[in-house]
Amino acid sequence: MEELTWNNPAIADGIAAIRTGSPFVYGLTNYVAANLSANVLLAVGAGPAIGAAADFPTVFPAGAGAVWINTAALISNPAEPLADAARTAHEAGSPWVLDPVAVGAGATEYDAFVKSLLDHRPTVIRGNASELIALSGGAATGKGVETTASAEDAIGAVEELARRTGAVVAVSGPTDYLTDGTRTVAVPGGDVRLTQVTGAGCSLGALIAGALAVVPDALTATAVAHAAFATAAERAGARTVGTGSFAVALLDELSLLGR
């Protein structure tokens, strides 16, 4: 299986394209992750807007370079704005990312809504192994927002999900696996503290959207985001001790990538 890392020229070129293009990226996410997600995008030069105020969900996706929808936004929003944003993005041709947080953890009504968003054809779906196994129709094994399966366990499921939906599907773990259903690549690296900082995975979804706004190929864009995030995390981890300083250093290292 091919590995993609920061040393691949396409990865650095993708981050450079975000900095040059300064794309507008619109997102709906949960209040826990919103701050980090916005700062991750700002660190690489994108311009984020987050939230479902008034008619944002029916206006902003049409003019955005890309959109991301983290379904845990339902914590503080009704279902309609998420459905509106997904539908608007799809109809406008704006690429969009679905992050199906906690799907498969036993909340039946929530799971049904998350699966309904697939009707609006996300460009990329990203999540942990339990979430993506459940979304593909496999046995639900998640515990809240945490996975009980490994990324390697999910490779077959994410490949099937990609073929069925037409989306690029990305599963996170110590090594991330990204697939369009035909080609599957591995992105190694990162730092264990990414699992100990609230909103880190959610902000990766935002970064994927930032890359989608300027990189035409969805699999390449997804790899750009994952490899950049992994490299920034490794560099942050090498110079910090605790989780708080790591979170700040992660943003610093993202802001320094390619400079």
mmCIF file of C-alpha atoms in Angstrom:
data_model
loop_
_atom_site.group_PDB
_atom_site.id
_atom_site.type_symbol
_atom_site.label_atom_id
_atom_site.label_comp_id
_atom_site.label_asym_id
_atom_site.label_seq_id
_atom_site.Cartn_x
_atom_site.Cartn_y
_atom_site.Cartn_z
ATOM 1 C CA MET A 1 0.000 0.000 0.000
ATOM 2 C CA GLU A 2 1.300 3.449 -0.927
ATOM 3 C CA GLU A 3 2.259 5.786 1.915
ATOM 4 C CA LEU A 4 1.893 9.538 1.651
ATOM 5 C CA THR A 5 3.776 11.891 3.975
ATOM 6 C CA TRP A 6 4.862 15.503 4.120
ATOM 7 C CA ASN A 7 7.898 14.538 2.007
ATOM 8 C CA ASN A 8 5.624 13.983 -0.999
ATOM 9 C CA PRO A 9 5.685 17.192 -3.078
ATOM 10 C CA ALA A 10 1.912 17.045 -3.613
ATOM 11 C CA ILE A 11 1.355 17.458 0.126
ATOM 12 C CA ALA A 12 3.468 20.580 0.502
ATOM 13 C CA ASP A 13 1.994 21.952 -2.731
ATOM 14 C CA GLY A 14 -1.502 21.501 -1.318
ATOM 15 C CA ILE A 15 -0.746 23.473 1.834
ATOM 16 C CA ALA A 16 0.922 26.163 -0.268
ATOM 17 C CA ALA A 17 -2.223 26.334 -2.409
ATOM 18 C CA ILE A 18 -4.370 26.944 0.675
ATOM 19 C CA ARG A 19 -2.067 29.753 1.807
ATOM 20 C CA THR A 20 -2.107 31.319 -1.663
ATOM 21 C CA GLY A 21 -5.816 30.862 -2.312
ATOM 22 C CA SER A 22 -7.110 31.813 1.157
ATOM 23 C CA PRO A 23 -10.382 29.956 0.532
ATOM 24 C CA PHE A 24 -13.587 30.675 2.402
ATOM 25 C CA VAL A 25 -14.585 27.487 4.243
ATOM 26 C CA TYR A 26 -17.952 27.140 5.954
ATOM 27 C CA GLY A 27 -18.624 24.667 8.720
ATOM 28 C CA LEU A 28 -21.162 23.350 11.154
ATOM 29 C CA THR A 29 -19.573 21.703 14.147
ATOM 30 C CA ASN A 30 -20.107 21.255 17.851
ATOM 31 C CA TYR A 31 -19.302 24.020 20.296
ATOM 32 C CA VAL A 32 -16.530 21.932 21.865
ATOM 33 C CA ALA A 33 -14.590 21.747 18.598
ATOM 34 C CA ALA A 34 -15.450 25.065 16.951
ATOM 35 C CA ASN A 35 -12.540 27.104 18.312
ATOM 36 C CA LEU A 36 -9.824 24.599 17.430
ATOM 37 C CA SER A 37 -11.361 23.946 14.013
ATOM 38 C CA ALA A 38 -11.371 27.625 13.149
ATOM 39 C CA ASN A 39 -7.815 28.086 14.373
ATOM 40 C CA VAL A 40 -6.574 25.086 12.377
ATOM 41 C CA LEU A 41 -7.972 26.640 9.204
ATOM 42 C CA LEU A 42 -6.568 30.055 10.050
ATOM 43 C CA ALA A 43 -3.160 28.489 10.686
ATOM 44 C CA VAL A 44 -2.921 27.303 7.083
ATOM 45 C CA GLY A 45 -4.372 30.470 5.560
ATOM 46 C CA ALA A 46 -8.031 29.596 5.016
ATOM 47 C CA GLY A 47 -10.927 31.811 6.107
ATOM 48 C CA PRO A 48 -13.446 29.919 8.247
ATOM 49 C CA ALA A 49 -17.020 30.721 9.184
ATOM 50 C CA ILE A 50 -18.804 28.440 11.634
ATOM 51 C CA GLY A 51 -22.407 28.340 12.751
ATOM 52 C CA ALA A 52 -26.060 28.136 11.772
ATOM 53 C CA ALA A 53 -27.138 31.720 12.384
ATOM 54 C CA ALA A 54 -30.255 32.785 10.452
ATOM 55 C CA ASP A 55 -29.916 31.649 6.828
ATOM 56 C CA PHE A 56 -26.181 30.836 6.898
ATOM 57 C CA PRO A 57 -26.776 27.145 6.053
ATOM 58 C CA THR A 58 -28.734 27.950 2.892
ATOM 59 C CA VAL A 59 -26.447 30.763 1.708
ATOM 60 C CA PHE A 60 -22.841 30.193 2.749
ATOM 61 C CA PRO A 61 -22.329 26.670 1.302
ATOM 62 C CA ALA A 62 -23.122 27.922 -2.204
ATOM 63 C CA GLY A 63 -20.365 30.537 -2.062
ATOM 64 C CA ALA A 64 -17.808 28.589 -0.064
ATOM 65 C CA GLY A 65 -14.733 26.919 -1.480
ATOM 66 C CA ALA A 66 -15.743 23.920 0.612
ATOM 67 C CA VAL A 67 -17.946 22.949 3.556
ATOM 68 C CA TRP A 68 -17.591 20.611 6.499
ATOM 69 C CA ILE A 69 -20.407 19.218 8.609
ATOM 70 C CA ASN A 70 -19.630 17.614 11.936
ATOM 71 C CA THR A 71 -22.860 15.937 12.986
ATOM 72 C CA ALA A 72 -22.197 16.579 16.668
ATOM 73 C CA ALA A 73 -23.371 20.089 15.764
ATOM 74 C CA LEU A 74 -26.751 18.615 16.698
ATOM 75 C CA ILE A 75 -25.705 19.176 20.316
ATOM 76 C CA SER A 76 -26.717 22.812 19.924
ATOM 77 C CA ASN A 77 -28.624 22.910 16.618
ATOM 78 C CA PRO A 78 -31.748 21.254 15.243
ATOM 79 C CA ALA A 79 -31.381 18.843 12.339
ATOM 80 C CA GLU A 80 -32.636 21.236 9.661
ATOM 81 C CA PRO A 81 -29.561 23.491 9.378
ATOM 82 C CA LEU A 82 -27.286 20.486 8.882
ATOM 83 C CA ALA A 83 -29.558 19.048 6.206
ATOM 84 C CA ASP A 84 -29.888 22.474 4.584
ATOM 85 C CA ALA A 85 -26.123 22.983 4.476
ATOM 86 C CA ALA A 86 -25.509 19.534 2.998
ATOM 87 C CA ARG A 87 -28.231 19.985 0.391
ATOM 88 C CA THR A 88 -27.065 23.495 -0.533
ATOM 89 C CA ALA A 89 -23.449 22.384 -0.902
ATOM 90 C CA HIS A 90 -24.435 19.437 -3.085
ATOM 91 C CA GLU A 91 -26.746 21.478 -5.312
ATOM 92 C CA ALA A 92 -24.158 24.252 -5.683
ATOM 93 C CA GLY A 93 -21.360 21.825 -6.467
ATOM 94 C CA SER A 94 -19.358 22.888 -3.414
ATOM 95 C CA PRO A 95 -17.249 19.992 -2.092
ATOM 96 C CA TRP A 96 -18.191 19.026 1.427
ATOM 97 C CA VAL A 97 -16.931 16.831 4.254
ATOM 98 C CA LEU A 98 -19.116 14.679 6.488
ATOM 99 C CA ASP A 99 -17.780 13.862 9.956
ATOM 100 C CA PRO A 100 -20.306 11.386 11.440
ATOM 101 C CA VAL A 101 -19.313 11.768 15.080
ATOM 102 C CA ALA A 102 -20.570 8.968 17.369
ATOM 103 C CA VAL A 103 -22.652 7.256 14.694
ATOM 104 C CA GLY A 104 -23.129 3.637 15.696
ATOM 105 C CA ALA A 105 -22.923 4.346 19.433
ATOM 106 C CA GLY A 106 -26.526 3.340 20.034
ATOM 107 C CA ALA A 107 -28.495 6.558 19.444
ATOM 108 C CA THR A 108 -30.959 5.254 16.849
ATOM 109 C CA GLU A 109 -32.625 8.535 15.886
ATOM 110 C CA TYR A 110 -29.274 10.286 15.598
ATOM 111 C CA ASP A 111 -27.837 7.478 13.472
ATOM 112 C CA ALA A 112 -30.781 7.649 11.075
ATOM 113 C CA PHE A 113 -30.274 11.376 10.573
ATOM 114 C CA VAL A 114 -26.541 11.011 9.994
ATOM 115 C CA LYS A 115 -27.152 8.327 7.374
ATOM 116 C CA SER A 116 -29.737 10.543 5.660
ATOM 117 C CA LEU A 117 -27.000 13.091 4.921
ATOM 118 C CA LEU A 118 -25.430 10.588 2.551
ATOM 119 C CA ASP A 119 -28.271 11.443 0.152
ATOM 120 C CA HIS A 120 -26.528 14.786 -0.412
ATOM 121 C CA ARG A 121 -23.371 13.102 -1.677
ATOM 122 C CA PRO A 122 -20.504 14.188 0.561
ATOM 123 C CA THR A 123 -17.184 14.551 -1.214
ATOM 124 C CA VAL A 124 -15.261 13.156 1.755
ATOM 125 C CA ILE A 125 -16.341 11.186 4.809
ATOM 126 C CA ARG A 126 -13.908 11.048 7.721
ATOM 127 C CA GLY A 127 -14.133 9.462 11.130
ATOM 128 C CA ASN A 128 -12.822 6.816 13.464
ATOM 129 C CA ALA A 129 -13.023 3.097 12.780
ATOM 130 C CA SER A 130 -16.172 2.336 14.766
ATOM 131 C CA GLU A 131 -18.039 5.249 13.195
ATOM 132 C CA LEU A 132 -17.161 4.294 9.640
ATOM 133 C CA ILE A 133 -17.811 0.598 10.140
ATOM 134 C CA ALA A 134 -21.280 1.482 11.453
ATOM 135 C CA LEU A 135 -21.921 3.974 8.648
ATOM 136 C CA SER A 136 -21.036 1.322 6.090
ATOM 137 C CA GLY A 137 -23.639 -1.016 7.604
ATOM 138 C CA GLY A 138 -21.383 -3.064 9.850
ATOM 139 C CA ALA A 139 -21.826 -3.870 13.512
ATOM 140 C CA ALA A 140 -22.052 -0.769 15.708
ATOM 141 C CA THR A 141 -19.248 -0.879 18.262
ATOM 142 C CA GLY A 142 -18.573 2.720 19.253
ATOM 143 C CA LYS A 143 -18.658 3.903 22.851
ATOM 144 C CA GLY A 144 -19.845 7.489 22.690
ATOM 145 C CA VAL A 145 -17.337 9.309 20.505
ATOM 146 C CA GLU A 146 -14.602 6.719 21.047
ATOM 147 C CA THR A 147 -13.736 3.822 18.769
ATOM 148 C CA THR A 148 -13.399 0.220 19.884
ATOM 149 C CA ALA A 149 -11.980 -0.885 16.526
ATOM 150 C CA SER A 150 -8.643 -0.130 14.904
ATOM 151 C CA ALA A 151 -8.172 1.714 11.638
ATOM 152 C CA GLU A 152 -6.831 -1.512 10.148
ATOM 153 C CA ASP A 153 -10.068 -3.281 11.140
ATOM 154 C CA ALA A 154 -12.022 -0.736 9.102
ATOM 155 C CA ILE A 155 -10.138 -0.828 5.787
ATOM 156 C CA GLY A 156 -12.578 -3.182 4.065
ATOM 157 C CA ALA A 157 -15.582 -1.244 5.376
ATOM 158 C CA VAL A 158 -14.273 2.149 4.271
ATOM 159 C CA GLU A 159 -13.414 0.837 0.822
ATOM 160 C CA GLU A 160 -16.962 -0.499 0.468
ATOM 161 C CA LEU A 161 -18.430 2.766 1.782
ATOM 162 C CA ALA A 162 -16.376 4.737 -0.744
ATOM 163 C CA ARG A 163 -17.577 2.598 -3.620
ATOM 164 C CA ARG A 164 -21.203 2.851 -2.510
ATOM 165 C CA THR A 165 -21.280 6.603 -1.894
ATOM 166 C CA GLY A 166 -18.743 7.880 -4.426
ATOM 167 C CA ALA A 167 -16.969 9.710 -1.584
ATOM 168 C CA VAL A 168 -13.385 9.530 -0.485
ATOM 169 C CA VAL A 169 -13.457 7.883 2.948
ATOM 170 C CA ALA A 170 -10.757 8.453 5.570
ATOM 171 C CA VAL A 171 -10.359 6.487 8.790
ATOM 172 C CA SER A 172 -8.164 7.899 11.544
ATOM 173 C CA GLY A 173 -5.742 5.962 13.726
ATOM 174 C CA PRO A 174 -2.013 5.755 14.471
ATOM 175 C CA THR A 175 -1.880 5.277 10.694
ATOM 176 C CA ASP A 176 -4.720 6.854 8.729
ATOM 177 C CA TYR A 177 -6.171 5.099 5.680
ATOM 178 C CA LEU A 178 -7.786 7.021 2.837
ATOM 179 C CA THR A 179 -9.634 5.485 -0.084
ATOM 180 C CA ASP A 180 -11.745 6.328 -3.101
ATOM 181 C CA GLY A 181 -12.855 2.716 -3.320
ATOM 182 C CA THR A 182 -10.213 1.862 -5.901
ATOM 183 C CA ARG A 183 -7.009 3.371 -4.549
ATOM 184 C CA THR A 184 -6.187 3.163 -0.846
ATOM 185 C CA VAL A 185 -3.279 5.037 0.706
ATOM 186 C CA ALA A 186 -1.799 5.134 4.172
ATOM 187 C CA VAL A 187 -0.755 8.283 6.042
ATOM 188 C CA PRO A 188 1.444 7.404 9.026
ATOM 189 C CA GLY A 189 2.521 9.628 11.872
ATOM 190 C CA GLY A 190 0.962 11.995 14.325
ATOM 191 C CA ASP A 191 1.096 11.939 18.107
ATOM 192 C CA VAL A 192 -0.963 10.075 20.685
ATOM 193 C CA ARG A 193 -1.959 13.401 22.248
ATOM 194 C CA LEU A 194 -4.227 14.048 19.268
ATOM 195 C CA THR A 195 -6.588 11.653 21.082
ATOM 196 C CA GLN A 196 -6.260 13.692 24.278
ATOM 197 C CA VAL A 197 -7.117 17.152 22.920
ATOM 198 C CA THR A 198 -10.790 17.954 22.509
ATOM 199 C CA GLY A 199 -11.760 18.577 18.911
ATOM 200 C CA ALA A 200 -8.561 17.388 17.233
ATOM 201 C CA GLY A 201 -10.334 14.894 14.978
ATOM 202 C CA CYS A 202 -13.129 17.355 14.310
ATOM 203 C CA SER A 203 -10.627 20.000 13.247
ATOM 204 C CA LEU A 204 -9.079 17.525 10.817
ATOM 205 C CA GLY A 205 -12.427 17.506 9.026
ATOM 206 C CA ALA A 206 -12.182 21.285 8.741
ATOM 207 C CA LEU A 207 -8.658 21.018 7.351
ATOM 208 C CA ILE A 208 -9.826 18.506 4.744
ATOM 209 C CA ALA A 209 -12.419 21.050 3.631
ATOM 210 C CA GLY A 210 -9.708 23.690 3.379
ATOM 211 C CA ALA A 211 -7.694 21.419 1.103
ATOM 212 C CA LEU A 212 -10.741 20.459 -0.975
ATOM 213 C CA ALA A 213 -11.294 24.130 -1.742
ATOM 214 C CA VAL A 214 -8.019 24.377 -3.678
ATOM 215 C CA VAL A 215 -6.967 20.830 -4.625
ATOM 216 C CA PRO A 216 -9.168 19.421 -7.411
ATOM 217 C CA ASP A 217 -8.634 15.721 -6.687
ATOM 218 C CA ALA A 218 -10.523 14.717 -3.540
ATOM 219 C CA LEU A 219 -8.211 11.862 -2.559
ATOM 220 C CA THR A 220 -5.146 14.084 -2.924
ATOM 221 C CA ALA A 221 -6.832 16.874 -0.956
ATOM 222 C CA THR A 222 -7.688 14.453 1.836
ATOM 223 C CA ALA A 223 -4.111 13.207 1.901
ATOM 224 C CA VAL A 224 -2.815 16.791 2.049
ATOM 225 C CA ALA A 225 -4.861 17.449 5.175
ATOM 226 C CA HIS A 226 -3.980 14.174 6.896
ATOM 227 C CA ALA A 227 -0.253 14.326 6.155
ATOM 228 C CA ALA A 228 0.021 17.982 7.151
ATOM 229 C CA PHE A 229 -1.888 17.323 10.376
ATOM 230 C CA ALA A 230 0.277 14.292 11.187
ATOM 231 C CA THR A 231 3.495 16.187 10.553
ATOM 232 C CA ALA A 232 2.420 19.179 12.615
ATOM 233 C CA ALA A 233 1.429 16.836 15.448
ATOM 234 C CA GLU A 234 4.783 15.051 15.337
ATOM 235 C CA ARG A 235 6.674 18.325 15.442
ATOM 236 C CA ALA A 236 4.472 19.658 18.230
ATOM 237 C CA GLY A 237 4.916 16.446 20.192
ATOM 238 C CA ALA A 238 8.678 16.592 19.900
ATOM 239 C CA ARG A 239 8.862 19.902 21.761
ATOM 240 C CA THR A 240 6.095 19.663 24.354
ATOM 241 C CA VAL A 241 5.256 17.559 27.371
ATOM 242 C CA GLY A 242 1.604 18.027 28.377
ATOM 243 C CA THR A 243 -1.602 18.081 26.400
ATOM 244 C CA GLY A 244 -2.257 21.810 26.815
ATOM 245 C CA SER A 245 1.075 22.920 25.409
ATOM 246 C CA PHE A 246 0.725 20.277 22.694
ATOM 247 C CA ALA A 247 -2.580 21.781 21.511
ATOM 248 C CA VAL A 248 -1.022 25.235 21.190
ATOM 249 C CA ALA A 249 2.109 23.843 19.531
ATOM 250 C CA LEU A 250 -0.044 21.956 17.021
ATOM 251 C CA LEU A 251 -1.436 25.264 15.770
ATOM 252 C CA ASP A 252 2.024 26.800 15.747
ATOM 253 C CA GLU A 253 3.420 23.949 13.669
ATOM 254 C CA LEU A 254 0.527 24.061 11.214
ATOM 255 C CA SER A 255 1.145 27.781 10.761
ATOM 256 C CA LEU A 256 4.828 27.087 10.049
ATOM 257 C CA LEU A 257 4.403 24.233 7.567
ATOM 258 C CA GLY A 258 6.051 25.029 4.267
ATOM 259 C CA ARG A 259 7.412 28.365 5.392
#
